[in-house]
JSON list of C-alpha atoms in Angstrom, two decimals:
[
{"chain": "A", "resi": 158, "resn": "MET", "atom": "CA", "xyz": [32.00, -10.51, 24.54]},
{"chain": "A", "resi": 159, "resn": "ASP", "atom": "CA", "xyz": [32.39, -13.24, 21.95]},
{"chain": "A", "resi": 160, "resn": "HIS", "atom": "CA", "xyz": [30.32, -15.61, 24.21]},
{"chain": "A", "resi": 161, "resn": "GLU", "atom": "CA", "xyz": [27.48, -13.13, 24.13]},
{"chain": "A", "resi": 162, "resn": "ALA", "atom": "CA", "xyz": [27.67, -12.72, 20.28]},
{"chain": "A", "resi": 163, "resn": "ASP", "atom": "CA", "xyz": [27.61, -16.56, 19.92]},
{"chain": "A", "resi": 164, "resn": "LYS", "atom": "CA", "xyz": [24.52, -16.81, 22.16]},
{"chain": "A", "resi": 165, "resn": "GLU", "atom": "CA", "xyz": [22.83, -14.09, 20.15]},
{"chain": "A", "resi": 166, "resn": "GLY", "atom": "CA", "xyz": [23.77, -15.81, 16.90]},
{"chain": "A", "resi": 167, "resn": "SER", "atom": "CA", "xyz": [22.35, -19.03, 18.21]},
{"chain": "A", "resi": 168, "resn": "ARG", "atom": "CA", "xyz": [19.16, -17.42, 19.16]},
{"chain": "A", "resi": 169, "resn": "LEU", "atom": "CA", "xyz": [18.75, -15.86, 15.72]},
{"chain": "A", "resi": 170, "resn": "ARG", "atom": "CA", "xyz": [19.51, -19.11, 14.04]},
{"chain": "A", "resi": 171, "resn": "LYS", "atom": "CA", "xyz": [16.75, -20.87, 16.27]},
{"chain": "A", "resi": 172, "resn": "LEU", "atom": "CA", "xyz": [14.34, -18.15, 15.49]},
{"chain": "A", "resi": 173, "resn": "GLY", "atom": "CA", "xyz": [14.99, -18.40, 11.75]},
{"chain": "A", "resi": 174, "resn": "LYS", "atom": "CA", "xyz": [14.56, -22.15, 11.85]},
{"chain": "A", "resi": 175, "resn": "ALA", "atom": "CA", "xyz": [11.31, -21.81, 13.88]},
{"chain": "A", "resi": 176, "resn": "PHE", "atom": "CA", "xyz": [10.01, -19.25, 11.29]},
{"chain": "A", "resi": 177, "resn": "GLN", "atom": "CA", "xyz": [10.93, -21.64, 8.50]},
{"chain": "A", "resi": 178, "resn": "ARG", "atom": "CA", "xyz": [8.86, -24.35, 10.13]},
{"chain": "A", "resi": 179, "resn": "VAL", "atom": "CA", "xyz": [5.87, -22.04, 10.56]},
{"chain": "A", "resi": 180, "resn": "ASN", "atom": "CA", "xyz": [6.11, -21.03, 6.90]},
{"chain": "A", "resi": 181, "resn": "LYS", "atom": "CA", "xyz": [6.28, -24.59, 5.71]},
{"chain": "A", "resi": 182, "resn": "ALA", "atom": "CA", "xyz": [3.29, -25.62, 7.95]},
{"chain": "A", "resi": 183, "resn": "TYR", "atom": "CA", "xyz": [1.31, -22.63, 6.92]},
{"chain": "A", "resi": 184, "resn": "SER", "atom": "CA", "xyz": [1.58, -23.42, 3.20]},
{"chain": "A", "resi": 185, "resn": "PRO", "atom": "CA", "xyz": [2.94, -26.86, 2.59]},
{"chain": "A", "resi": 186, "resn": "HIS", "atom": "CA", "xyz": [1.97, -27.00, -1.07]},
{"chain": "A", "resi": 187, "resn": "GLU", "atom": "CA", "xyz": [2.58, -23.54, -2.27]},
{"chain": "A", "resi": 188, "resn": "GLU", "atom": "CA", "xyz": [5.52, -21.17, -1.60]},
{"chain": "A", "resi": 189, "resn": "ARG", "atom": "CA", "xyz": [4.36, -18.15, 0.39]},
{"chain": "A", "resi": 190, "resn": "ARG", "atom": "CA", "xyz": [6.56, -15.29, 1.18]},
{"chain": "A", "resi": 191, "resn": "LEU", "atom": "CA", "xyz": [5.79, -14.91, 4.88]},
{"chain": "A", "resi": 192, "resn": "GLY", "atom": "CA", "xyz": [9.12, -13.49, 5.61]},
{"chain": "A", "resi": 193, "resn": "GLY", "atom": "CA", "xyz": [8.59, -10.76, 3.16]},
{"chain": "A", "resi": 194, "resn": "HIS", "atom": "CA", "xyz": [5.09, -10.17, 4.42]},
{"chain": "A", "resi": 195, "resn": "LEU", "atom": "CA", "xyz": [6.40, -9.93, 8.04]},
{"chain": "A", "resi": 196, "resn": "GLY", "atom": "CA", "xyz": [8.94, -7.42, 6.77]},
{"chain": "A", "resi": 197, "resn": "ALA", "atom": "CA", "xyz": [6.19, -5.42, 5.13]},
{"chain": "A", "resi": 198, "resn": "VAL", "atom": "CA", "xyz": [4.10, -5.43, 8.35]},
{"chain": "A", "resi": 199, "resn": "VAL", "atom": "CA", "xyz": [7.03, -4.37, 10.37]},
{"chain": "A", "resi": 200, "resn": "ALA", "atom": "CA", "xyz": [7.77, -1.56, 7.87]},
{"chain": "A", "resi": 201, "resn": "PHE", "atom": "CA", "xyz": [4.16, -0.46, 7.99]},
{"chain": "A", "resi": 202, "resn": "GLY", "atom": "CA", "xyz": [4.37, -0.46, 11.84]},
{"chain": "A", "resi": 203, "resn": "ALA", "atom": "CA", "xyz": [7.48, 1.70, 11.70]},
{"chain": "A", "resi": 204, "resn": "TYR", "atom": "CA", "xyz": [5.84, 4.06, 9.19]},
{"chain": "A", "resi": 205, "resn": "THR", "atom": "CA", "xyz": [2.77, 4.44, 11.46]},
{"chain": "A", "resi": 206, "resn": "VAL", "atom": "CA", "xyz": [4.86, 5.04, 14.45]},
{"chain": "A", "resi": 207, "resn": "ALA", "atom": "CA", "xyz": [6.92, 7.77, 12.68]},
{"chain": "A", "resi": 208, "resn": "TRP", "atom": "CA", "xyz": [3.62, 9.49, 11.84]},
{"chain": "A", "resi": 209, "resn": "ALA", "atom": "CA", "xyz": [2.48, 9.20, 15.46]},
{"chain": "A", "resi": 210, "resn": "ALA", "atom": "CA", "xyz": [5.79, 10.49, 16.74]},
{"chain": "A", "resi": 211, "resn": "VAL", "atom": "CA", "xyz": [5.76, 13.57, 14.50]},
{"chain": "A", "resi": 212, "resn": "ILE", "atom": "CA", "xyz": [2.10, 14.26, 15.47]},
{"chain": "A", "resi": 213, "resn": "ALA", "atom": "CA", "xyz": [3.00, 13.84, 19.17]},
{"chain": "A", "resi": 214, "resn": "ALA", "atom": "CA", "xyz": [6.08, 16.08, 18.95]},
{"chain": "A", "resi": 215, "resn": "ARG", "atom": "CA", "xyz": [4.05, 18.86, 17.37]},
{"chain": "A", "resi": 216, "resn": "ARG", "atom": "CA", "xyz": [1.45, 18.30, 20.15]},
{"chain": "A", "resi": 217, "resn": "THR", "atom": "CA", "xyz": [-1.26, 18.11, 17.50]},
{"chain": "A", "resi": 218, "resn": "LYS", "atom": "CA", "xyz": [-4.69, 17.81, 19.16]},
{"chain": "A", "resi": 219, "resn": "LEU", "atom": "CA", "xyz": [-6.68, 14.85, 17.86]},
{"chain": "A", "resi": 220, "resn": "PRO", "atom": "CA", "xyz": [-10.21, 15.49, 16.66]},
{"chain": "A", "resi": 221, "resn": "GLU", "atom": "CA", "xyz": [-13.13, 14.03, 18.88]},
{"chain": "A", "resi": 222, "resn": "ARG", "atom": "CA", "xyz": [-14.79, 12.86, 15.71]},
{"chain": "A", "resi": 223, "resn": "HIS", "atom": "CA", "xyz": [-14.22, 12.67, 12.02]},
{"chain": "A", "resi": 224, "resn": "ASP", "atom": "CA", "xyz": [-15.73, 15.21, 9.66]},
{"chain": "A", "resi": 225, "resn": "PRO", "atom": "CA", "xyz": [-17.88, 13.16, 7.27]},
{"chain": "A", "resi": 226, "resn": "GLN", "atom": "CA", "xyz": [-16.84, 15.30, 4.27]},
{"chain": "A", "resi": 227, "resn": "ASP", "atom": "CA", "xyz": [-13.12, 14.62, 5.06]},
{"chain": "A", "resi": 228, "resn": "ILE", "atom": "CA", "xyz": [-13.84, 10.89, 5.21]},
{"chain": "A", "resi": 229, "resn": "LEU", "atom": "CA", "xyz": [-15.57, 10.86, 1.91]},
{"chain": "A", "resi": 230, "resn": "LEU", "atom": "CA", "xyz": [-12.85, 13.02, 0.26]},
{"chain": "A", "resi": 231, "resn": "THR", "atom": "CA", "xyz": [-10.15, 10.86, 1.73]},
{"chain": "A", "resi": 232, "resn": "ALA", "atom": "CA", "xyz": [-11.73, 7.56, 0.81]},
{"chain": "A", "resi": 233, "resn": "THR", "atom": "CA", "xyz": [-12.25, 8.77, -2.73]},
{"chain": "A", "resi": 234, "resn": "ALA", "atom": "CA", "xyz": [-8.69, 10.16, -2.97]},
{"chain": "A", "resi": 235, "resn": "VAL", "atom": "CA", "xyz": [-7.22, 6.96, -1.50]},
{"chain": "A", "resi": 236, "resn": "PHE", "atom": "CA", "xyz": [-9.24, 4.88, -4.08]},
{"chain": "A", "resi": 237, "resn": "ARG", "atom": "CA", "xyz": [-8.06, 6.92, -7.03]},
{"chain": "A", "resi": 238, "resn": "LEU", "atom": "CA", "xyz": [-4.45, 7.38, -5.98]},
{"chain": "A", "resi": 239, "resn": "SER", "atom": "CA", "xyz": [-4.11, 3.69, -5.11]},
{"chain": "A", "resi": 240, "resn": "ARG", "atom": "CA", "xyz": [-5.41, 2.70, -8.57]},
{"chain": "A", "resi": 241, "resn": "LEU", "atom": "CA", "xyz": [-3.18, 5.17, -10.22]},
{"chain": "A", "resi": 242, "resn": "LEU", "atom": "CA", "xyz": [0.00, 4.09, -8.30]},
{"chain": "A", "resi": 243, "resn": "SER", "atom": "CA", "xyz": [-0.68, 0.27, -8.41]},
{"chain": "A", "resi": 244, "resn": "LYS", "atom": "CA", "xyz": [-2.35, -0.16, -11.87]},
{"chain": "A", "resi": 245, "resn": "GLY", "atom": "CA", "xyz": [-1.82, 2.94, -13.93]},
{"chain": "A", "resi": 246, "resn": "SER", "atom": "CA", "xyz": [0.04, 2.61, -17.12]},
{"chain": "A", "resi": 247, "resn": "VAL", "atom": "CA", "xyz": [1.56, 5.97, -16.73]},
{"chain": "A", "resi": 248, "resn": "THR", "atom": "CA", "xyz": [3.07, 4.96, -13.37]},
{"chain": "A", "resi": 249, "resn": "SER", "atom": "CA", "xyz": [4.45, 1.56, -14.65]},
{"chain": "A", "resi": 250, "resn": "PRO", "atom": "CA", "xyz": [8.04, 2.96, -14.55]},
{"chain": "A", "resi": 251, "resn": "LEU", "atom": "CA", "xyz": [7.78, 3.35, -10.82]},
{"chain": "A", "resi": 252, "resn": "ARG", "atom": "CA", "xyz": [6.73, -0.29, -10.46]},
{"chain": "A", "resi": 253, "resn": "ALA", "atom": "CA", "xyz": [9.12, -1.72, -13.18]},
{"chain": "A", "resi": 254, "resn": "PRO", "atom": "CA", "xyz": [12.00, -2.47, -10.89]},
{"chain": "A", "resi": 255, "resn": "PHE", "atom": "CA", "xyz": [9.69, -4.87, -8.94]},
{"chain": "A", "resi": 256, "resn": "THR", "atom": "CA", "xyz": [7.25, -6.13, -11.46]},
{"chain": "A", "resi": 257, "resn": "ARG", "atom": "CA", "xyz": [6.85, -7.78, -14.88]},
{"chain": "A", "resi": 258, "resn": "TYR", "atom": "CA", "xyz": [4.26, -6.50, -17.38]},
{"chain": "A", "resi": 259, "resn": "GLU", "atom": "CA", "xyz": [1.46, -8.99, -18.09]},
{"chain": "A", "resi": 260, "resn": "SER", "atom": "CA", "xyz": [-1.26, -7.11, -20.19]},
{"chain": "A", "resi": 261, "resn": "ALA", "atom": "CA", "xyz": [-3.37, -4.07, -20.51]},
{"chain": "A", "resi": 262, "resn": "THR", "atom": "CA", "xyz": [-6.51, -4.50, -18.49]},
{"chain": "A", "resi": 263, "resn": "GLY", "atom": "CA", "xyz": [-8.68, -1.43, -19.11]},
{"chain": "A", "resi": 264, "resn": "PRO", "atom": "CA", "xyz": [-8.56, 2.24, -19.81]},
{"chain": "A", "resi": 265, "resn": "ALA", "atom": "CA", "xyz": [-4.99, 3.30, -18.87]},
{"chain": "A", "resi": 266, "resn": "GLU", "atom": "CA", "xyz": [-4.45, 0.32, -16.60]},
{"chain": "A", "resi": 267, "resn": "VAL", "atom": "CA", "xyz": [-2.10, -2.60, -16.75]},
{"chain": "A", "resi": 268, "resn": "SER", "atom": "CA", "xyz": [-1.70, -6.04, -15.05]},
{"chain": "A", "resi": 269, "resn": "GLU", "atom": "CA", "xyz": [1.72, -6.74, -13.71]},
{"chain": "A", "resi": 270, "resn": "SER", "atom": "CA", "xyz": [3.20, -9.63, -11.50]},
{"chain": "A", "resi": 271, "resn": "PRO", "atom": "CA", "xyz": [5.86, -9.40, -8.90]},
{"chain": "A", "resi": 272, "resn": "ARG", "atom": "CA", "xyz": [9.38, -10.40, -9.99]},
{"chain": "A", "resi": 273, "resn": "GLY", "atom": "CA", "xyz": [12.56, -11.38, -8.24]},
{"chain": "A", "resi": 274, "resn": "GLY", "atom": "CA", "xyz": [12.86, -12.88, -4.79]},
{"chain": "A", "resi": 275, "resn": "GLY", "atom": "CA", "xyz": [12.96, -11.59, -1.27]},
{"chain": "A", "resi": 276, "resn": "ILE", "atom": "CA", "xyz": [12.34, -7.94, -0.76]},
{"chain": "A", "resi": 277, "resn": "ARG", "atom": "CA", "xyz": [12.02, -7.23, -4.48]},
{"chain": "A", "resi": 278, "resn": "SER", "atom": "CA", "xyz": [9.15, -9.65, -4.78]},
{"chain": "A", "resi": 279, "resn": "THR", "atom": "CA", "xyz": [7.39, -8.50, -1.68]},
{"chain": "A", "resi": 280, "resn": "ALA", "atom": "CA", "xyz": [7.70, -4.84, -2.91]},
{"chain": "A", "resi": 281, "resn": "GLY", "atom": "CA", "xyz": [6.30, -6.09, -6.27]},
{"chain": "A", "resi": 282, "resn": "GLU", "atom": "CA", "xyz": [3.26, -7.55, -4.49]},
{"chain": "A", "resi": 283, "resn": "LEU", "atom": "CA", "xyz": [2.68, -4.29, -2.52]},
{"chain": "A", "resi": 284, "resn": "VAL", "atom": "CA", "xyz": [2.98, -1.94, -5.41]},
{"chain": "A", "resi": 285, "resn": "THR", "atom": "CA", "xyz": [0.63, -3.91, -7.72]},
{"chain": "A", "resi": 286, "resn": "CYS", "atom": "CA", "xyz": [-2.09, -4.21, -5.06]},
{"chain": "A", "resi": 287, "resn": "PRO", "atom": "CA", "xyz": [-4.47, -1.34, -4.74]},
{"chain": "A", "resi": 288, "resn": "PHE", "atom": "CA", "xyz": [-5.87, -2.74, -1.53]},
{"chain": "A", "resi": 289, "resn": "CYS", "atom": "CA", "xyz": [-2.34, -2.93, -0.02]},
{"chain": "A", "resi": 290, "resn": "MET", "atom": "CA", "xyz": [-1.57, 0.57, -1.29]},
{"chain": "A", "resi": 291, "resn": "SER", "atom": "CA", "xyz": [-4.80, 1.92, 0.19]},
{"chain": "A", "resi": 292, "resn": "VAL", "atom": "CA", "xyz": [-3.60, 1.04, 3.70]},
{"chain": "A", "resi": 293, "resn": "TRP", "atom": "CA", "xyz": [-0.41, 3.05, 3.24]},
{"chain": "A", "resi": 294, "resn": "LEU", "atom": "CA", "xyz": [-2.23, 5.95, 1.63]},
{"chain": "A", "resi": 295, "resn": "THR", "atom": "CA", "xyz": [-4.96, 6.06, 4.28]},
{"chain": "A", "resi": 296, "resn": "THR", "atom": "CA", "xyz": [-2.25, 6.31, 6.99]},
{"chain": "A", "resi": 297, "resn": "THR", "atom": "CA", "xyz": [-0.43, 8.99, 5.09]},
{"chain": "A", "resi": 298, "resn": "PHE", "atom": "CA", "xyz": [-3.64, 11.03, 4.47]},
{"chain": "A", "resi": 299, "resn": "ALA", "atom": "CA", "xyz": [-4.79, 10.54, 8.13]},
{"chain": "A", "resi": 300, "resn": "GLY", "atom": "CA", "xyz": [-1.40, 11.76, 9.42]},
{"chain": "A", "resi": 301, "resn": "ALA", "atom": "CA", "xyz": [-1.24, 14.75, 6.87]},
{"chain": "A", "resi": 302, "resn": "GLN", "atom": "CA", "xyz": [-4.82, 15.75, 7.75]},
{"chain": "A", "resi": 303, "resn": "LEU", "atom": "CA", "xyz": [-3.70, 16.22, 11.35]},
{"chain": "A", "resi": 304, "resn": "LEU", "atom": "CA", "xyz": [-0.53, 18.20, 10.50]},
{"chain": "A", "resi": 305, "resn": "TRP", "atom": "CA", "xyz": [-1.61, 20.12, 7.42]},
{"chain": "A", "resi": 306, "resn": "PRO", "atom": "CA", "xyz": [-5.44, 20.06, 7.14]},
{"chain": "A", "resi": 307, "resn": "GLY", "atom": "CA", "xyz": [-5.77, 22.77, 4.53]},
{"chain": "A", "resi": 308, "resn": "ALA", "atom": "CA", "xyz": [-3.16, 21.28, 2.13]},
{"chain": "A", "resi": 309, "resn": "THR", "atom": "CA", "xyz": [-4.48, 17.73, 2.65]},
{"chain": "A", "resi": 310, "resn": "ARG", "atom": "CA", "xyz": [-7.95, 18.85, 1.78]},
{"chain": "A", "resi": 311, "resn": "ALA", "atom": "CA", "xyz": [-6.65, 20.41, -1.34]},
{"chain": "A", "resi": 312, "resn": "VAL", "atom": "CA", "xyz": [-5.02, 17.19, -2.30]},
{"chain": "A", "resi": 313, "resn": "THR", "atom": "CA", "xyz": [-7.80, 14.94, -1.42]},
{"chain": "A", "resi": 314, "resn": "GLY", "atom": "CA", "xyz": [-10.30, 17.25, -3.13]},
{"chain": "A", "resi": 315, "resn": "GLY", "atom": "CA", "xyz": [-8.15, 17.30, -6.36]},
{"chain": "A", "resi": 316, "resn": "LEU", "atom": "CA", "xyz": [-7.97, 13.46, -6.33]},
{"chain": "A", "resi": 317, "resn": "THR", "atom": "CA", "xyz": [-11.67, 13.29, -5.69]},
{"chain": "A", "resi": 318, "resn": "ALA", "atom": "CA", "xyz": [-12.37, 15.57, -8.66]},
{"chain": "A", "resi": 319, "resn": "LEU", "atom": "CA", "xyz": [-10.07, 13.19, -10.71]},
{"chain": "A", "resi": 320, "resn": "ALA", "atom": "CA", "xyz": [-12.04, 10.12, -9.62]},
{"chain": "A", "resi": 321, "resn": "VAL", "atom": "CA", "xyz": [-15.35, 11.85, -10.54]},
{"chain": "A", "resi": 322, "resn": "ALA", "atom": "CA", "xyz": [-13.91, 12.89, -13.91]},
{"chain": "A", "resi": 323, "resn": "ASP", "atom": "CA", "xyz": [-12.74, 9.31, -14.53]},
{"chain": "A", "resi": 324, "resn": "THR", "atom": "CA", "xyz": [-16.13, 8.05, -13.70]},
{"chain": "A", "resi": 325, "resn": "MET", "atom": "CA", "xyz": [-17.77, 10.47, -16.11]},
{"chain": "A", "resi": 326, "resn": "GLN", "atom": "CA", "xyz": [-15.24, 9.50, -18.89]},
{"chain": "A", "resi": 327, "resn": "LEU", "atom": "CA", "xyz": [-15.97, 5.72, -18.38]},
{"chain": "A", "resi": 328, "resn": "GLY", "atom": "CA", "xyz": [-19.77, 6.48, -18.32]},
{"chain": "A", "resi": 329, "resn": "TYR", "atom": "CA", "xyz": [-19.50, 8.52, -21.50]},
{"chain": "A", "resi": 330, "resn": "ASP", "atom": "CA", "xyz": [-17.56, 5.66, -23.14]},
{"chain": "A", "resi": 331, "resn": "CYS", "atom": "CA", "xyz": [-20.27, 3.23, -22.14]},
{"chain": "A", "resi": 332, "resn": "LEU", "atom": "CA", "xyz": [-23.00, 5.35, -23.56]},
{"chain": "A", "resi": 333, "resn": "LEU", "atom": "CA", "xyz": [-21.23, 5.74, -26.85]},
{"chain": "A", "resi": 334, "resn": "GLN", "atom": "CA", "xyz": [-20.66, 2.02, -27.08]},
{"chain": "A", "resi": 335, "resn": "LYS", "atom": "CA", "xyz": [-24.36, 1.28, -26.15]},
{"chain": "A", "resi": 336, "resn": "ASN", "atom": "CA", "xyz": [-25.55, 3.85, -28.86]},
{"chain": "A", "resi": 337, "resn": "ALA", "atom": "CA", "xyz": [-23.21, 2.28, -31.44]},
{"chain": "A", "resi": 338, "resn": "GLU", "atom": "CA", "xyz": [-24.91, -1.23, -31.08]}
]
C-alpha cells in the first residue's frame, strides 16, 4: 500500500514540475497564474456538469431551437448582471475579500484589482471581469431556463428592464450635459 502511495506522490510531483515548466515557457517575462486559471476552468466544467446532471435527472426535454426573445432577454440580463456583480459599487462588499479598490470609473461603478495569491487572486480576477462573469451567468440562465422557464423569464425580463432604465438614465445625463454647454 505504501509503495502505491509513493508512486502516486511521484507522479503528482512530476506533473507539478511539468506544469511549472509549461507556465514558465508560456510567460517567461511576466508571472501568469495558469494554475489558478486551470482551477477556474475545472471549476467551471464541474459547474456545467452539475447543471447537465440536474437537467438529465429531471428528464428535461431540450428545445429544438432557441426562442429569439429569450436570447435577447438573456443576453441583456447577463450583460446587466455581470456589470452589477463585477463593477457595481454597491456589490463591492462581495468582491472585497478578493480585490483592492482602485478608483471610481463611472456612474455607480468602480475599478478594482485582484489581491493575494493563489485561489484568492484567481477569484479576484474572475469577480472583477464582466466577460468572465458572463460565461458563468449565461450557463446559469441557460440551465435555469430549462428547469424553471417562467421564473427565469421573470428574472431576465426584470434585469432587461433595469438595463433599459440604466441606458435611459445615462442618455438623460448626456442630454443634460450637452444642453449645459
